[in-house]
Amino acid sequence: MNKIQQALQNRILILDGAMGTMLQRYKFSEEDFRGERFKNYHKSVQGNNDLLSITQPQAIAEIHSKYFAAGADIVETNTFSSTTIAMVDYDMQDLVYELNYESAKIAKKVAEDFTEKEPNKPRFVAGAIGPTNKTASMSPVVNDPGFRAISFEELRVAYKQQAEALIDGGVDLLLVETIFDTLNAKAALFAIDEIKEERNLDIPIMISGTITDASGRTLSGQTAEAFLISISHIPLLSVGFNCALGAKQLTPHLEVIANRTKLAVSAYPNAGLPNAFGEYDESPKQMAEQVKEYLDKQLVNIIGGCCGTTPEHIKAIAEIASQYKPRPVFKSENLTV
């Protein structure tokens, strides 16, 4: 905890960009996804990017290396969907521990190599914990609003398994991200709190919600301020937003939380809004110019990129961020809102 807090006092930290965007460049086939180990697997696994930590570990390591070389201080593990809940789609629930553990080990090795070369700029690994593909607050059945496809307890168990494997693999912090339903996030935070108590461990936690439309609310209906208040009972390293919106559209929501918390604030928006083909057109220069507004207004402590972003985007953002002093944080004795 102290190392990353110290780094936050000294500079604005740079988070990596999109994993999926980079993996698309490899154009992996079904056979590539399977590798030798899953050659005769009974289901198609193409698109299960998290599986590549087992079948194509070199590619995952290369992507982490590119982001660190571009200026990232923190990379996320390739584990966005590595829960038993999300892996049901591929019948790969039994692989969850291995997926998280191996992903953490890959990222940690790359981070250690970069830290060894530049001891004055330590690199960190964030264990990525995605939202799952089910929601605890809303019904997926229009005609049955009381129905829930998942329970809080099922989420807690799944998140605990994921977080334990990430910690065993050597992550420096945990990132509960792309939160569209805060009740899901609460299950993850509850599970992490259990692990911290059981292991007598003080691992930093980043939390990042996602604003899904122009109304400024999450999918489950919370405003930015409501989201902040609802997770304020847990000691956190940072709170912020990622995905769904580009840097420009995210600015007012960051202003809301930055003015209401003593925590570090993180942001990793998309490279603009998707075009008609679902692609992201915003160039590194354009995105960096928009991120400059965050820095001018002292809104963020941790900045990176989400969908559509690449090492080129992160490099442009890092170059601009290096010219700014960090937003003051941790002035309160406890690390809550």
JSON list of N, CA and C in Angstrom, two decimals, residues 27-96:
[
{"chain": "A", "resi": 27, "resn": "LYS", "atom": "N", "xyz": [-4.87, -11.36, -34.61]},
{"chain": "A", "resi": 27, "resn": "LYS", "atom": "CA", "xyz": [-5.77, -12.14, -35.48]},
{"chain": "A", "resi": 27, "resn": "LYS", "atom": "C", "xyz": [-5.72, -13.64, -35.15]},
{"chain": "A", "resi": 28, "resn": "PHE", "atom": "N", "xyz": [-5.82, -13.97, -33.88]},
{"chain": "A", "resi": 28, "resn": "PHE", "atom": "CA", "xyz": [-5.76, -15.37, -33.45]},
{"chain": "A", "resi": 28, "resn": "PHE", "atom": "C", "xyz": [-6.96, -16.16, -33.98]},
{"chain": "A", "resi": 29, "resn": "SER", "atom": "N", "xyz": [-6.67, -17.35, -34.48]},
{"chain": "A", "resi": 29, "resn": "SER", "atom": "CA", "xyz": [-7.72, -18.25, -34.98]},
{"chain": "A", "resi": 29, "resn": "SER", "atom": "C", "xyz": [-8.26, -19.11, -33.83]},
{"chain": "A", "resi": 30, "resn": "GLU", "atom": "N", "xyz": [-9.27, -19.88, -34.12]},
{"chain": "A", "resi": 30, "resn": "GLU", "atom": "CA", "xyz": [-9.80, -20.84, -33.14]},
{"chain": "A", "resi": 30, "resn": "GLU", "atom": "C", "xyz": [-8.67, -21.76, -32.66]},
{"chain": "A", "resi": 31, "resn": "GLU", "atom": "N", "xyz": [-7.83, -22.21, -33.57]},
{"chain": "A", "resi": 31, "resn": "GLU", "atom": "CA", "xyz": [-6.72, -23.10, -33.21]},
{"chain": "A", "resi": 31, "resn": "GLU", "atom": "C", "xyz": [-5.73, -22.41, -32.29]},
{"chain": "A", "resi": 32, "resn": "ASP", "atom": "N", "xyz": [-5.49, -21.12, -32.54]},
{"chain": "A", "resi": 32, "resn": "ASP", "atom": "CA", "xyz": [-4.57, -20.35, -31.68]},
{"chain": "A", "resi": 32, "resn": "ASP", "atom": "C", "xyz": [-5.13, -20.23, -30.27]},
{"chain": "A", "resi": 33, "resn": "PHE", "atom": "N", "xyz": [-6.43, -19.98, -30.18]},
{"chain": "A", "resi": 33, "resn": "PHE", "atom": "CA", "xyz": [-7.06, -19.88, -28.87]},
{"chain": "A", "resi": 33, "resn": "PHE", "atom": "C", "xyz": [-6.98, -21.21, -28.13]},
{"chain": "A", "resi": 34, "resn": "ARG", "atom": "N", "xyz": [-7.15, -22.30, -28.85]},
{"chain": "A", "resi": 34, "resn": "ARG", "atom": "CA", "xyz": [-7.15, -23.62, -28.23]},
{"chain": "A", "resi": 34, "resn": "ARG", "atom": "C", "xyz": [-5.75, -24.04, -27.76]},
{"chain": "A", "resi": 35, "resn": "GLY", "atom": "N", "xyz": [-4.74, -23.74, -28.60]},
{"chain": "A", "resi": 35, "resn": "GLY", "atom": "CA", "xyz": [-3.41, -24.24, -28.31]},
{"chain": "A", "resi": 35, "resn": "GLY", "atom": "C", "xyz": [-3.41, -25.76, -28.33]},
{"chain": "A", "resi": 36, "resn": "GLU", "atom": "N", "xyz": [-2.32, -26.35, -27.92]},
{"chain": "A", "resi": 36, "resn": "GLU", "atom": "CA", "xyz": [-2.21, -27.82, -27.90]},
{"chain": "A", "resi": 36, "resn": "GLU", "atom": "C", "xyz": [-3.09, -28.42, -26.82]},
{"chain": "A", "resi": 37, "resn": "ARG", "atom": "N", "xyz": [-3.14, -27.72, -25.68]},
{"chain": "A", "resi": 37, "resn": "ARG", "atom": "CA", "xyz": [-3.85, -28.27, -24.51]},
{"chain": "A", "resi": 37, "resn": "ARG", "atom": "C", "xyz": [-5.35, -28.45, -24.77]},
{"chain": "A", "resi": 38, "resn": "PHE", "atom": "N", "xyz": [-5.97, -27.54, -25.49]},
{"chain": "A", "resi": 38, "resn": "PHE", "atom": "CA", "xyz": [-7.42, -27.59, -25.70]},
{"chain": "A", "resi": 38, "resn": "PHE", "atom": "C", "xyz": [-7.76, -27.94, -27.16]},
{"chain": "A", "resi": 39, "resn": "LYS", "atom": "N", "xyz": [-6.84, -28.64, -27.80]},
{"chain": "A", "resi": 39, "resn": "LYS", "atom": "CA", "xyz": [-6.97, -28.98, -29.22]},
{"chain": "A", "resi": 39, "resn": "LYS", "atom": "C", "xyz": [-8.31, -29.66, -29.53]},
{"chain": "A", "resi": 40, "resn": "ASN", "atom": "N", "xyz": [-8.73, -30.55, -28.65]},
{"chain": "A", "resi": 40, "resn": "ASN", "atom": "CA", "xyz": [-9.96, -31.32, -28.89]},
{"chain": "A", "resi": 40, "resn": "ASN", "atom": "C", "xyz": [-11.11, -30.90, -27.98]},
{"chain": "A", "resi": 41, "resn": "TYR", "atom": "N", "xyz": [-11.07, -29.64, -27.54]},
{"chain": "A", "resi": 41, "resn": "TYR", "atom": "CA", "xyz": [-12.11, -29.16, -26.62]},
{"chain": "A", "resi": 41, "resn": "TYR", "atom": "C", "xyz": [-13.47, -29.19, -27.30]},
{"chain": "A", "resi": 42, "resn": "HIS", "atom": "N", "xyz": [-14.52, -29.49, -26.53]},
{"chain": "A", "resi": 42, "resn": "HIS", "atom": "CA", "xyz": [-15.84, -29.73, -27.11]},
{"chain": "A", "resi": 42, "resn": "HIS", "atom": "C", "xyz": [-16.61, -28.49, -27.53]},
{"chain": "A", "resi": 43, "resn": "LYS", "atom": "N", "xyz": [-16.08, -27.30, -27.22]},
{"chain": "A", "resi": 43, "resn": "LYS", "atom": "CA", "xyz": [-16.77, -26.06, -27.55]},
{"chain": "A", "resi": 43, "resn": "LYS", "atom": "C", "xyz": [-15.81, -25.10, -28.24]},
{"chain": "A", "resi": 44, "resn": "SER", "atom": "N", "xyz": [-16.37, -24.17, -29.00]},
{"chain": "A", "resi": 44, "resn": "SER", "atom": "CA", "xyz": [-15.54, -23.11, -29.58]},
{"chain": "A", "resi": 44, "resn": "SER", "atom": "C", "xyz": [-15.06, -22.19, -28.45]},
{"chain": "A", "resi": 45, "resn": "VAL", "atom": "N", "xyz": [-13.80, -21.83, -28.48]},
{"chain": "A", "resi": 45, "resn": "VAL", "atom": "CA", "xyz": [-13.25, -20.95, -27.43]},
{"chain": "A", "resi": 45, "resn": "VAL", "atom": "C", "xyz": [-12.73, -19.64, -28.01]},
{"chain": "A", "resi": 46, "resn": "GLN", "atom": "N", "xyz": [-12.84, -19.46, -29.33]},
{"chain": "A", "resi": 46, "resn": "GLN", "atom": "CA", "xyz": [-12.39, -18.21, -29.93]},
{"chain": "A", "resi": 46, "resn": "GLN", "atom": "C", "xyz": [-13.20, -17.06, -29.33]},
{"chain": "A", "resi": 47, "resn": "GLY", "atom": "N", "xyz": [-12.50, -16.03, -28.90]},
{"chain": "A", "resi": 47, "resn": "GLY", "atom": "CA", "xyz": [-13.16, -14.91, -28.23]},
{"chain": "A", "resi": 47, "resn": "GLY", "atom": "C", "xyz": [-12.98, -14.94, -26.72]},
{"chain": "A", "resi": 48, "resn": "ASN", "atom": "N", "xyz": [-12.54, -16.07, -26.18]},
{"chain": "A", "resi": 48, "resn": "ASN", "atom": "CA", "xyz": [-12.27, -16.15, -24.75]},
{"chain": "A", "resi": 48, "resn": "ASN", "atom": "C", "xyz": [-10.85, -15.62, -24.50]},
{"chain": "A", "resi": 49, "resn": "ASN", "atom": "N", "xyz": [-10.73, -14.30, -24.50]},
{"chain": "A", "resi": 49, "resn": "ASN", "atom": "CA", "xyz": [-9.41, -13.67, -24.41]},
{"chain": "A", "resi": 49, "resn": "ASN", "atom": "C", "xyz": [-8.64, -14.07, -23.16]},
{"chain": "A", "resi": 50, "resn": "ASP", "atom": "N", "xyz": [-9.34, -14.31, -22.08]},
{"chain": "A", "resi": 50, "resn": "ASP", "atom": "CA", "xyz": [-8.64, -14.66, -20.83]},
{"chain": "A", "resi": 50, "resn": "ASP", "atom": "C", "xyz": [-7.91, -16.00, -20.96]},
{"chain": "A", "resi": 51, "resn": "LEU", "atom": "N", "xyz": [-8.43, -16.88, -21.80]},
{"chain": "A", "resi": 51, "resn": "LEU", "atom": "CA", "xyz": [-7.80, -18.19, -22.01]},
{"chain": "A", "resi": 51, "resn": "LEU", "atom": "C", "xyz": [-6.40, -18.05, -22.61]},
{"chain": "A", "resi": 52, "resn": "LEU", "atom": "N", "xyz": [-6.16, -16.95, -23.32]},
{"chain": "A", "resi": 52, "resn": "LEU", "atom": "CA", "xyz": [-4.87, -16.74, -23.98]},
{"chain": "A", "resi": 52, "resn": "LEU", "atom": "C", "xyz": [-3.72, -16.64, -22.97]},
{"chain": "A", "resi": 53, "resn": "SER", "atom": "N", "xyz": [-4.03, -16.35, -21.72]},
{"chain": "A", "resi": 53, "resn": "SER", "atom": "CA", "xyz": [-2.97, -16.34, -20.69]},
{"chain": "A", "resi": 53, "resn": "SER", "atom": "C", "xyz": [-2.39, -17.74, -20.51]},
{"chain": "A", "resi": 54, "resn": "ILE", "atom": "N", "xyz": [-3.16, -18.74, -20.88]},
{"chain": "A", "resi": 54, "resn": "ILE", "atom": "CA", "xyz": [-2.69, -20.13, -20.80]},
{"chain": "A", "resi": 54, "resn": "ILE", "atom": "C", "xyz": [-2.16, -20.61, -22.15]},
{"chain": "A", "resi": 55, "resn": "THR", "atom": "N", "xyz": [-2.88, -20.29, -23.23]},
{"chain": "A", "resi": 55, "resn": "THR", "atom": "CA", "xyz": [-2.52, -20.85, -24.54]},
{"chain": "A", "resi": 55, "resn": "THR", "atom": "C", "xyz": [-1.58, -19.96, -25.36]},
{"chain": "A", "resi": 56, "resn": "GLN", "atom": "N", "xyz": [-1.57, -18.64, -25.10]},
{"chain": "A", "resi": 56, "resn": "GLN", "atom": "CA", "xyz": [-0.67, -17.72, -25.81]},
{"chain": "A", "resi": 56, "resn": "GLN", "atom": "C", "xyz": [-0.04, -16.73, -24.82]},
{"chain": "A", "resi": 57, "resn": "PRO", "atom": "N", "xyz": [0.66, -17.24, -23.80]},
{"chain": "A", "resi": 57, "resn": "PRO", "atom": "CA", "xyz": [1.19, -16.35, -22.75]},
{"chain": "A", "resi": 57, "resn": "PRO", "atom": "C", "xyz": [2.18, -15.32, -23.26]},
{"chain": "A", "resi": 58, "resn": "GLN", "atom": "N", "xyz": [2.91, -15.67, -24.33]},
{"chain": "A", "resi": 58, "resn": "GLN", "atom": "CA", "xyz": [3.91, -14.74, -24.86]},
{"chain": "A", "resi": 58, "resn": "GLN", "atom": "C", "xyz": [3.24, -13.47, -25.40]},
{"chain": "A", "resi": 59, "resn": "ALA", "atom": "N", "xyz": [2.08, -13.64, -26.04]},
{"chain": "A", "resi": 59, "resn": "ALA", "atom": "CA", "xyz": [1.36, -12.48, -26.58]},
{"chain": "A", "resi": 59, "resn": "ALA", "atom": "C", "xyz": [0.90, -11.56, -25.44]},
{"chain": "A", "resi": 60, "resn": "ILE", "atom": "N", "xyz": [0.41, -12.15, -24.36]},
{"chain": "A", "resi": 60, "resn": "ILE", "atom": "CA", "xyz": [-0.05, -11.36, -23.22]},
{"chain": "A", "resi": 60, "resn": "ILE", "atom": "C", "xyz": [1.13, -10.59, -22.61]},
{"chain": "A", "resi": 61, "resn": "ALA", "atom": "N", "xyz": [2.26, -11.28, -22.47]},
{"chain": "A", "resi": 61, "resn": "ALA", "atom": "CA", "xyz": [3.47, -10.62, -21.93]},
{"chain": "A", "resi": 61, "resn": "ALA", "atom": "C", "xyz": [3.92, -9.48, -22.84]},
{"chain": "A", "resi": 62, "resn": "GLU", "atom": "N", "xyz": [3.85, -9.69, -24.15]},
{"chain": "A", "resi": 62, "resn": "GLU", "atom": "CA", "xyz": [4.26, -8.65, -25.10]},
{"chain": "A", "resi": 62, "resn": "GLU", "atom": "C", "xyz": [3.38, -7.41, -24.96]},
{"chain": "A", "resi": 63, "resn": "ILE", "atom": "N", "xyz": [2.08, -7.61, -24.79]},
{"chain": "A", "resi": 63, "resn": "ILE", "atom": "CA", "xyz": [1.16, -6.48, -24.66]},
{"chain": "A", "resi": 63, "resn": "ILE", "atom": "C", "xyz": [1.46, -5.70, -23.38]},
{"chain": "A", "resi": 64, "resn": "HIS", "atom": "N", "xyz": [1.66, -6.41, -22.28]},
{"chain": "A", "resi": 64, "resn": "HIS", "atom": "CA", "xyz": [2.04, -5.73, -21.03]},
{"chain": "A", "resi": 64, "resn": "HIS", "atom": "C", "xyz": [3.32, -4.92, -21.23]},
{"chain": "A", "resi": 65, "resn": "SER", "atom": "N", "xyz": [4.31, -5.52, -21.91]},
{"chain": "A", "resi": 65, "resn": "SER", "atom": "CA", "xyz": [5.60, -4.86, -22.14]},
{"chain": "A", "resi": 65, "resn": "SER", "atom": "C", "xyz": [5.42, -3.58, -22.96]},
{"chain": "A", "resi": 66, "resn": "LYS", "atom": "N", "xyz": [4.56, -3.66, -23.97]},
{"chain": "A", "resi": 66, "resn": "LYS", "atom": "CA", "xyz": [4.33, -2.47, -24.82]},
{"chain": "A", "resi": 66, "resn": "LYS", "atom": "C", "xyz": [3.72, -1.33, -24.02]},
{"chain": "A", "resi": 67, "resn": "TYR", "atom": "N", "xyz": [2.81, -1.67, -23.12]},
{"chain": "A", "resi": 67, "resn": "TYR", "atom": "CA", "xyz": [2.19, -0.61, -22.31]},
{"chain": "A", "resi": 67, "resn": "TYR", "atom": "C", "xyz": [3.17, -0.02, -21.31]},
{"chain": "A", "resi": 68, "resn": "PHE", "atom": "N", "xyz": [3.99, -0.86, -20.69]},
{"chain": "A", "resi": 68, "resn": "PHE", "atom": "CA", "xyz": [5.01, -0.33, -19.78]},
{"chain": "A", "resi": 68, "resn": "PHE", "atom": "C", "xyz": [6.00, 0.55, -20.54]},
{"chain": "A", "resi": 69, "resn": "ALA", "atom": "N", "xyz": [6.42, 0.09, -21.72]},
{"chain": "A", "resi": 69, "resn": "ALA", "atom": "CA", "xyz": [7.36, 0.87, -22.52]},
{"chain": "A", "resi": 69, "resn": "ALA", "atom": "C", "xyz": [6.77, 2.21, -22.96]},
{"chain": "A", "resi": 70, "resn": "ALA", "atom": "N", "xyz": [5.44, 2.24, -23.10]},
{"chain": "A", "resi": 70, "resn": "ALA", "atom": "CA", "xyz": [4.76, 3.48, -23.50]},
{"chain": "A", "resi": 70, "resn": "ALA", "atom": "C", "xyz": [4.63, 4.47, -22.35]},
{"chain": "A", "resi": 71, "resn": "GLY", "atom": "N", "xyz": [4.94, 4.01, -21.12]},
{"chain": "A", "resi": 71, "resn": "GLY", "atom": "CA", "xyz": [4.88, 4.92, -19.98]},
{"chain": "A", "resi": 71, "resn": "GLY", "atom": "C", "xyz": [3.94, 4.51, -18.88]},
{"chain": "A", "resi": 72, "resn": "ALA", "atom": "N", "xyz": [3.29, 3.35, -19.01]},
{"chain": "A", "resi": 72, "resn": "ALA", "atom": "CA", "xyz": [2.35, 2.91, -17.96]},
{"chain": "A", "resi": 72, "resn": "ALA", "atom": "C", "xyz": [3.09, 2.59, -16.65]},
{"chain": "A", "resi": 73, "resn": "ASP", "atom": "N", "xyz": [2.48, 3.01, -15.55]},
{"chain": "A", "resi": 73, "resn": "ASP", "atom": "CA", "xyz": [2.95, 2.61, -14.22]},
{"chain": "A", "resi": 73, "resn": "ASP", "atom": "C", "xyz": [2.25, 1.34, -13.75]},
{"chain": "A", "resi": 74, "resn": "ILE", "atom": "N", "xyz": [1.02, 1.16, -14.23]},
{"chain": "A", "resi": 74, "resn": "ILE", "atom": "CA", "xyz": [0.18, 0.03, -13.80]},
{"chain": "A", "resi": 74, "resn": "ILE", "atom": "C", "xyz": [-0.36, -0.69, -15.04]},
{"chain": "A", "resi": 75, "resn": "VAL", "atom": "N", "xyz": [-0.24, -2.02, -15.06]},
{"chain": "A", "resi": 75, "resn": "VAL", "atom": "CA", "xyz": [-0.96, -2.78, -16.08]},
{"chain": "A", "resi": 75, "resn": "VAL", "atom": "C", "xyz": [-1.99, -3.66, -15.39]},
{"chain": "A", "resi": 76, "resn": "GLU", "atom": "N", "xyz": [-3.07, -3.94, -16.12]},
{"chain": "A", "resi": 76, "resn": "GLU", "atom": "CA", "xyz": [-4.12, -4.82, -15.60]},
{"chain": "A", "resi": 76, "resn": "GLU", "atom": "C", "xyz": [-3.88, -6.25, -16.09]},
{"chain": "A", "resi": 77, "resn": "THR", "atom": "N", "xyz": [-4.18, -7.21, -15.23]},
{"chain": "A", "resi": 77, "resn": "THR", "atom": "CA", "xyz": [-4.10, -8.60, -15.64]},
{"chain": "A", "resi": 77, "resn": "THR", "atom": "C", "xyz": [-5.17, -8.91, -16.68]},
{"chain": "A", "resi": 78, "resn": "ASN", "atom": "N", "xyz": [-4.93, -9.93, -17.47]},
{"chain": "A", "resi": 78, "resn": "ASN", "atom": "CA", "xyz": [-5.85, -10.34, -18.53]},
{"chain": "A", "resi": 78, "resn": "ASN", "atom": "C", "xyz": [-6.95, -11.24, -17.92]},
{"chain": "A", "resi": 79, "resn": "THR", "atom": "N", "xyz": [-7.74, -10.67, -17.02]},
{"chain": "A", "resi": 79, "resn": "THR", "atom": "CA", "xyz": [-8.69, -11.48, -16.24]},
{"chain": "A", "resi": 79, "resn": "THR", "atom": "C", "xyz": [-10.09, -10.86, -16.14]},
{"chain": "A", "resi": 80, "resn": "PHE", "atom": "N", "xyz": [-10.45, -10.03, -17.09]},
{"chain": "A", "resi": 80, "resn": "PHE", "atom": "CA", "xyz": [-11.72, -9.32, -17.01]},
{"chain": "A", "resi": 80, "resn": "PHE", "atom": "C", "xyz": [-12.91, -10.26, -16.83]},
{"chain": "A", "resi": 81, "resn": "SER", "atom": "N", "xyz": [-12.85, -11.43, -17.47]},
{"chain": "A", "resi": 81, "resn": "SER", "atom": "CA", "xyz": [-13.97, -12.39, -17.41]},
{"chain": "A", "resi": 81, "resn": "SER", "atom": "C", "xyz": [-13.60, -13.68, -16.67]},
{"chain": "A", "resi": 82, "resn": "SER", "atom": "N", "xyz": [-12.55, -13.64, -15.87]},
{"chain": "A", "resi": 82, "resn": "SER", "atom": "CA", "xyz": [-12.07, -14.87, -15.22]},
{"chain": "A", "resi": 82, "resn": "SER", "atom": "C", "xyz": [-12.79, -15.18, -13.91]},
{"chain": "A", "resi": 83, "resn": "THR", "atom": "N", "xyz": [-14.11, -15.32, -14.00]},
{"chain": "A", "resi": 83, "resn": "THR", "atom": "CA", "xyz": [-14.91, -15.80, -12.87]},
{"chain": "A", "resi": 83, "resn": "THR", "atom": "C", "xyz": [-15.67, -17.04, -13.32]},
{"chain": "A", "resi": 84, "resn": "THR", "atom": "N", "xyz": [-16.10, -17.83, -12.36]},
{"chain": "A", "resi": 84, "resn": "THR", "atom": "CA", "xyz": [-16.90, -19.01, -12.69]},
{"chain": "A", "resi": 84, "resn": "THR", "atom": "C", "xyz": [-18.19, -18.59, -13.40]},
{"chain": "A", "resi": 85, "resn": "ILE", "atom": "N", "xyz": [-18.69, -17.41, -13.06]},
{"chain": "A", "resi": 85, "resn": "ILE", "atom": "CA", "xyz": [-19.95, -16.92, -13.65]},
{"chain": "A", "resi": 85, "resn": "ILE", "atom": "C", "xyz": [-19.78, -16.64, -15.14]},
{"chain": "A", "resi": 86, "resn": "ALA", "atom": "N", "xyz": [-18.74, -15.92, -15.50]},
{"chain": "A", "resi": 86, "resn": "ALA", "atom": "CA", "xyz": [-18.52, -15.57, -16.91]},
{"chain": "A", "resi": 86, "resn": "ALA", "atom": "C", "xyz": [-18.01, -16.75, -17.72]},
{"chain": "A", "resi": 87, "resn": "MET", "atom": "N", "xyz": [-17.26, -17.65, -17.08]},
{"chain": "A", "resi": 87, "resn": "MET", "atom": "CA", "xyz": [-16.67, -18.77, -17.82]},
{"chain": "A", "resi": 87, "resn": "MET", "atom": "C", "xyz": [-17.67, -19.89, -18.13]},
{"chain": "A", "resi": 88, "resn": "VAL", "atom": "N", "xyz": [-18.89, -19.77, -17.62]},
{"chain": "A", "resi": 88, "resn": "VAL", "atom": "CA", "xyz": [-19.95, -20.74, -17.94]},
{"chain": "A", "resi": 88, "resn": "VAL", "atom": "C", "xyz": [-20.15, -20.81, -19.46]},
{"chain": "A", "resi": 89, "resn": "ASP", "atom": "N", "xyz": [-20.00, -19.67, -20.13]},
{"chain": "A", "resi": 89, "resn": "ASP", "atom": "CA", "xyz": [-20.22, -19.62, -21.58]},
{"chain": "A", "resi": 89, "resn": "ASP", "atom": "C", "xyz": [-19.32, -20.60, -22.34]},
{"chain": "A", "resi": 90, "resn": "TYR", "atom": "N", "xyz": [-18.16, -20.91, -21.74]},
{"chain": "A", "resi": 90, "resn": "TYR", "atom": "CA", "xyz": [-17.20, -21.80, -22.39]},
{"chain": "A", "resi": 90, "resn": "TYR", "atom": "C", "xyz": [-17.04, -23.14, -21.67]},
{"chain": "A", "resi": 91, "resn": "ASP", "atom": "N", "xyz": [-17.87, -23.38, -20.65]},
{"chain": "A", "resi": 91, "resn": "ASP", "atom": "CA", "xyz": [-17.72, -24.57, -19.80]},
{"chain": "A", "resi": 91, "resn": "ASP", "atom": "C", "xyz": [-16.32, -24.65, -19.19]},
{"chain": "A", "resi": 92, "resn": "MET", "atom": "N", "xyz": [-15.79, -23.51, -18.80]},
{"chain": "A", "resi": 92, "resn": "MET", "atom": "CA", "xyz": [-14.41, -23.48, -18.29]},
{"chain": "A", "resi": 92, "resn": "MET", "atom": "C", "xyz": [-14.34, -22.97, -16.85]},
{"chain": "A", "resi": 93, "resn": "GLN", "atom": "N", "xyz": [-15.40, -23.23, -16.08]},
{"chain": "A", "resi": 93, "resn": "GLN", "atom": "CA", "xyz": [-15.43, -22.79, -14.69]},
{"chain": "A", "resi": 93, "resn": "GLN", "atom": "C", "xyz": [-14.26, -23.38, -13.88]},
{"chain": "A", "resi": 94, "resn": "ASP", "atom": "N", "xyz": [-13.87, -24.61, -14.23]},
{"chain": "A", "resi": 94, "resn": "ASP", "atom": "CA", "xyz": [-12.81, -25.28, -13.48]},
{"chain": "A", "resi": 94, "resn": "ASP", "atom": "C", "xyz": [-11.43, -24.65, -13.69]},
{"chain": "A", "resi": 95, "resn": "LEU", "atom": "N", "xyz": [-11.32, -23.80, -14.70]},
{"chain": "A", "resi": 95, "resn": "LEU", "atom": "CA", "xyz": [-10.03, -23.18, -15.02]},
{"chain": "A", "resi": 95, "resn": "LEU", "atom": "C", "xyz": [-9.82, -21.85, -14.31]},
{"chain": "A", "resi": 96, "resn": "VAL", "atom": "N", "xyz": [-10.82, -21.38, -13.57]},
{"chain": "A", "resi": 96, "resn": "VAL", "atom": "CA", "xyz": [-10.79, -20.02, -13.05]},
{"chain": "A", "resi": 96, "resn": "VAL", "atom": "C", "xyz": [-9.55, -19.71, -12.21]}
]
